[in-house]
Coordinates of N, CA and C in Angstrom, one line a residue:
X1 N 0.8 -1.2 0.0 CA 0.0 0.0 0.0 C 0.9 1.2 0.0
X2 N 0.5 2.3 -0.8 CA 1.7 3.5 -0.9 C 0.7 4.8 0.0
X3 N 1.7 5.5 0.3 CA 1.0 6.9 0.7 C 0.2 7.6 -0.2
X4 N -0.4 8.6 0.5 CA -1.5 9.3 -1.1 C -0.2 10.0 -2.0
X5 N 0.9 10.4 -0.6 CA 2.2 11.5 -1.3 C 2.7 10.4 -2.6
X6 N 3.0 9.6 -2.0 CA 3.6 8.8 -3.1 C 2.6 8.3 -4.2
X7 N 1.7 8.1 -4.1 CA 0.8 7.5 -5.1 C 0.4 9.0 -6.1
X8 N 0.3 9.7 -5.9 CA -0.1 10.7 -6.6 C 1.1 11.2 -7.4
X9 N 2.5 11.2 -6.6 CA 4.0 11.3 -7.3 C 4.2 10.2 -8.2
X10 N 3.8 9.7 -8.2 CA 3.8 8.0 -8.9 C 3.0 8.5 -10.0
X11 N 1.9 8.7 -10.0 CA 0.7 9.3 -10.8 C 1.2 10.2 -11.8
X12 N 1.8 11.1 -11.4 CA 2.5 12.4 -12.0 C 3.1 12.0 -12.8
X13 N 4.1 11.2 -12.9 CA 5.1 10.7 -13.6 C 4.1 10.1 -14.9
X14 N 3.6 9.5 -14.6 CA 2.7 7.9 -15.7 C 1.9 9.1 -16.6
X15 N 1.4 10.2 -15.7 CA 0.2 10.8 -16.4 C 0.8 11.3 -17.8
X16 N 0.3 11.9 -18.9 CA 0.8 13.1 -19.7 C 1.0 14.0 -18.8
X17 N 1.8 14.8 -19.7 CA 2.8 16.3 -19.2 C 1.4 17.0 -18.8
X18 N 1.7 18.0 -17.6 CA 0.7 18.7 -16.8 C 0.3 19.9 -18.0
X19 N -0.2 20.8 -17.2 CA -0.7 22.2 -18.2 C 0.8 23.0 -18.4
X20 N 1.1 23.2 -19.8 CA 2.1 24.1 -20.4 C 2.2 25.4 -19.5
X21 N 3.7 25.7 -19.3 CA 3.7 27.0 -18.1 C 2.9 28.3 -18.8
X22 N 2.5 28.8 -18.1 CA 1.9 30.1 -18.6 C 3.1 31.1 -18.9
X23 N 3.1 32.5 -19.2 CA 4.1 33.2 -19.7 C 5.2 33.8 -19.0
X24 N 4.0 34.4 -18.0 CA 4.9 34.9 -16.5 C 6.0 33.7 -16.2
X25 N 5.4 32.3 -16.1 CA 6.2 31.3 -15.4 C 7.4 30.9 -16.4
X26 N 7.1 31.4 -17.6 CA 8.5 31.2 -18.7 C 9.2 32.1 -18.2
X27 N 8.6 33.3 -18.0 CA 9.8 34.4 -17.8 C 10.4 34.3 -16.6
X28 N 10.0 33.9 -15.1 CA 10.2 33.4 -14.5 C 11.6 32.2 -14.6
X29 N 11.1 31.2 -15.1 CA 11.9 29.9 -15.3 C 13.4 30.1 -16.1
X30 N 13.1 31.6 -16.9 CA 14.1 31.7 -18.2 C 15.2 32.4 -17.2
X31 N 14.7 33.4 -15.4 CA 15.7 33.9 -15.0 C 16.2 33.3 -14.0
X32 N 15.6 32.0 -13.7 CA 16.2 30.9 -13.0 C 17.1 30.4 -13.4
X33 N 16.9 29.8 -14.8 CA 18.3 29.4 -15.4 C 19.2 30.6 -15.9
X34 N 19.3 32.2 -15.4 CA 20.4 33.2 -15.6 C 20.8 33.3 -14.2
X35 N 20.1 31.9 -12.7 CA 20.8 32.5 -11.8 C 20.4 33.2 -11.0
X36 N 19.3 33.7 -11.2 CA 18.2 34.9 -11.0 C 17.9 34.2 -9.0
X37 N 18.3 35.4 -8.2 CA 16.9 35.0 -6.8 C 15.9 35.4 -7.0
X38 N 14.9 35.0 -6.1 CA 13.4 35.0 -6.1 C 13.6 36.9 -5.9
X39 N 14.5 37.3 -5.3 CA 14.2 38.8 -5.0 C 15.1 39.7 -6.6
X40 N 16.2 39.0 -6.9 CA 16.5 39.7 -8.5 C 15.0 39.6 -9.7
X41 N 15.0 38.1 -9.2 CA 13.4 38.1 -10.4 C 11.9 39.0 -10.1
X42 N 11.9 39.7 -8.9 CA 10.7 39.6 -8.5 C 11.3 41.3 -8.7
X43 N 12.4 41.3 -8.6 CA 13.0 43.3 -9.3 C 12.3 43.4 -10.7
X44 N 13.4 42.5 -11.4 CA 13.1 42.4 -13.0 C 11.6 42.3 -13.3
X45 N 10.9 41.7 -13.1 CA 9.7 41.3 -13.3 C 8.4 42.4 -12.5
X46 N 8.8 43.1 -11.7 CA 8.0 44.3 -11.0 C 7.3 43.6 -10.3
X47 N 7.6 42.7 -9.3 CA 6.2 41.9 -9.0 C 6.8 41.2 -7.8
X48 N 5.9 40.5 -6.4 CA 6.6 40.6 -5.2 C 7.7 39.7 -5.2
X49 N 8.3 39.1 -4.4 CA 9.2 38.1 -4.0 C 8.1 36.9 -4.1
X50 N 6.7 36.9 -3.5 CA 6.1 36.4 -2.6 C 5.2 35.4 -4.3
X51 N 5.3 36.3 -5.2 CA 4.6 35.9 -6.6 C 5.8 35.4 -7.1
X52 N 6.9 35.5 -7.0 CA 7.6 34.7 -8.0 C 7.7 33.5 -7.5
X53 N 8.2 33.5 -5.9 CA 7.7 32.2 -5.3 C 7.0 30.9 -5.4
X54 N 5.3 31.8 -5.5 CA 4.0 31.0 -6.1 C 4.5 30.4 -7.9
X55 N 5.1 31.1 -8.4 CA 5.4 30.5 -9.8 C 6.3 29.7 -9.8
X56 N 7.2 30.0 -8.6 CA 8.7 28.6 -9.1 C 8.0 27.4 -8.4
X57 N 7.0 27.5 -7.2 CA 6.2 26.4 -7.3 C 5.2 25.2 -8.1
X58 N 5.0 26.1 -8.6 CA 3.8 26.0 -10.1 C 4.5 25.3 -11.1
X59 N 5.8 26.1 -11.3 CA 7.1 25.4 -12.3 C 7.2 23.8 -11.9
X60 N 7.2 23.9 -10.5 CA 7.8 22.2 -9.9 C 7.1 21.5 -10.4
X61 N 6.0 21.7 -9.6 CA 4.7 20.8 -10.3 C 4.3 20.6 -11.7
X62 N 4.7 21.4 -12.7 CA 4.3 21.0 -13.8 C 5.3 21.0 -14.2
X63 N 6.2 20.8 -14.0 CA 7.5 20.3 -14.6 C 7.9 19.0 -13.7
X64 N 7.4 18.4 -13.0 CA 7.5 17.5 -12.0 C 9.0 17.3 -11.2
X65 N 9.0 18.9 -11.0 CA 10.6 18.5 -10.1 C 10.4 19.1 -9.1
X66 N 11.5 19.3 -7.9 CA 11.5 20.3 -6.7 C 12.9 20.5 -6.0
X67 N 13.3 20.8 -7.6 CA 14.5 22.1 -6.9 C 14.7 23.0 -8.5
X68 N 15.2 23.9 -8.6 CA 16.0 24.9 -9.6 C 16.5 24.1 -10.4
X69 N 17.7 23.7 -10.2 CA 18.6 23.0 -11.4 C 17.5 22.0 -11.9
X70 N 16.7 21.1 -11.4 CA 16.1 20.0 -12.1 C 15.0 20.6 -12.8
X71 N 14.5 21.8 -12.4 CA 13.8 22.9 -13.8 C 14.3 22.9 -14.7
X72 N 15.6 23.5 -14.6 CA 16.2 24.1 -15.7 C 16.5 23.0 -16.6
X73 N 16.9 21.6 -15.9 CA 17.2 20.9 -16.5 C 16.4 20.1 -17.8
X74 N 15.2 20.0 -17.2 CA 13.9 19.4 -17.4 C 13.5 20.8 -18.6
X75 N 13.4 21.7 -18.5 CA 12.8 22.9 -19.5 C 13.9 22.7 -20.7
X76 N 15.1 22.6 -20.3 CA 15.9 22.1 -21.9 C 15.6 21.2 -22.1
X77 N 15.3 19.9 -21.7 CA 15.4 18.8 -22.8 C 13.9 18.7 -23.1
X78 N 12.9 19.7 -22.4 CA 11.1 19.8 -23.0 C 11.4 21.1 -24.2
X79 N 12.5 21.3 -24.2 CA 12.7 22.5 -25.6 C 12.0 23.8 -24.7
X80 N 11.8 23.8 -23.6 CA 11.2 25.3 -22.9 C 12.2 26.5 -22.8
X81 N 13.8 25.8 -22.8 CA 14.4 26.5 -22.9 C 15.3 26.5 -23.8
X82 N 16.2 27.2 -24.3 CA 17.3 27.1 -25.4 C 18.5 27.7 -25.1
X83 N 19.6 27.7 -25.7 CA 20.9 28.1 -25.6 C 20.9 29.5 -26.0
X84 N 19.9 29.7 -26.9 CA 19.2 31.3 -27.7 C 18.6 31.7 -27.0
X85 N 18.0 31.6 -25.9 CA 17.0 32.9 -25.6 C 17.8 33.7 -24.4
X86 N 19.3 33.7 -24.5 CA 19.8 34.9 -23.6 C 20.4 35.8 -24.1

């Protein structure tokens, strides 16, 4: 018998890819991989600490990871990101 945590992480994996990030969360994601903290990105972007936050969350989940580098890593090989967009 598994946990609901694990049976739903289990789930995630098997399902199709979650909902496509929205645009904020590209822009977001694109200053993640430049390096960017929640408080550089939330300068650049005009918007609080507290929202970019909510989005690098959002990123995990529909990218099924939970840390930075396995974003970044996961958005290049889904083509989200490229060697061109800096």
């Amino acid at each position: 018998m598994l946990s609901p945590s694990v049976a739903t992480r289990l789930l995630g994996q098997v399902r199709a890819p979650a909902d496509p990030l929205s645009a904020r969360e590209l822009e977001v994601l694109h200053l993640i991989a430049e390096g960017a903290t929640n408080r550089e990105a939330a300068a650049r972007l005009f918007i609080s600490e507290a929202t970019v936050k909510s989005h690098v969350l959002h990123i995990y989940t529909k990218l099924g990871v939970n840390d930075r580098a396995a974003a970044v890593a996961v958005a290049f090989r889904r083509g989200l990101l490229t060697l061109d967009d800096g």
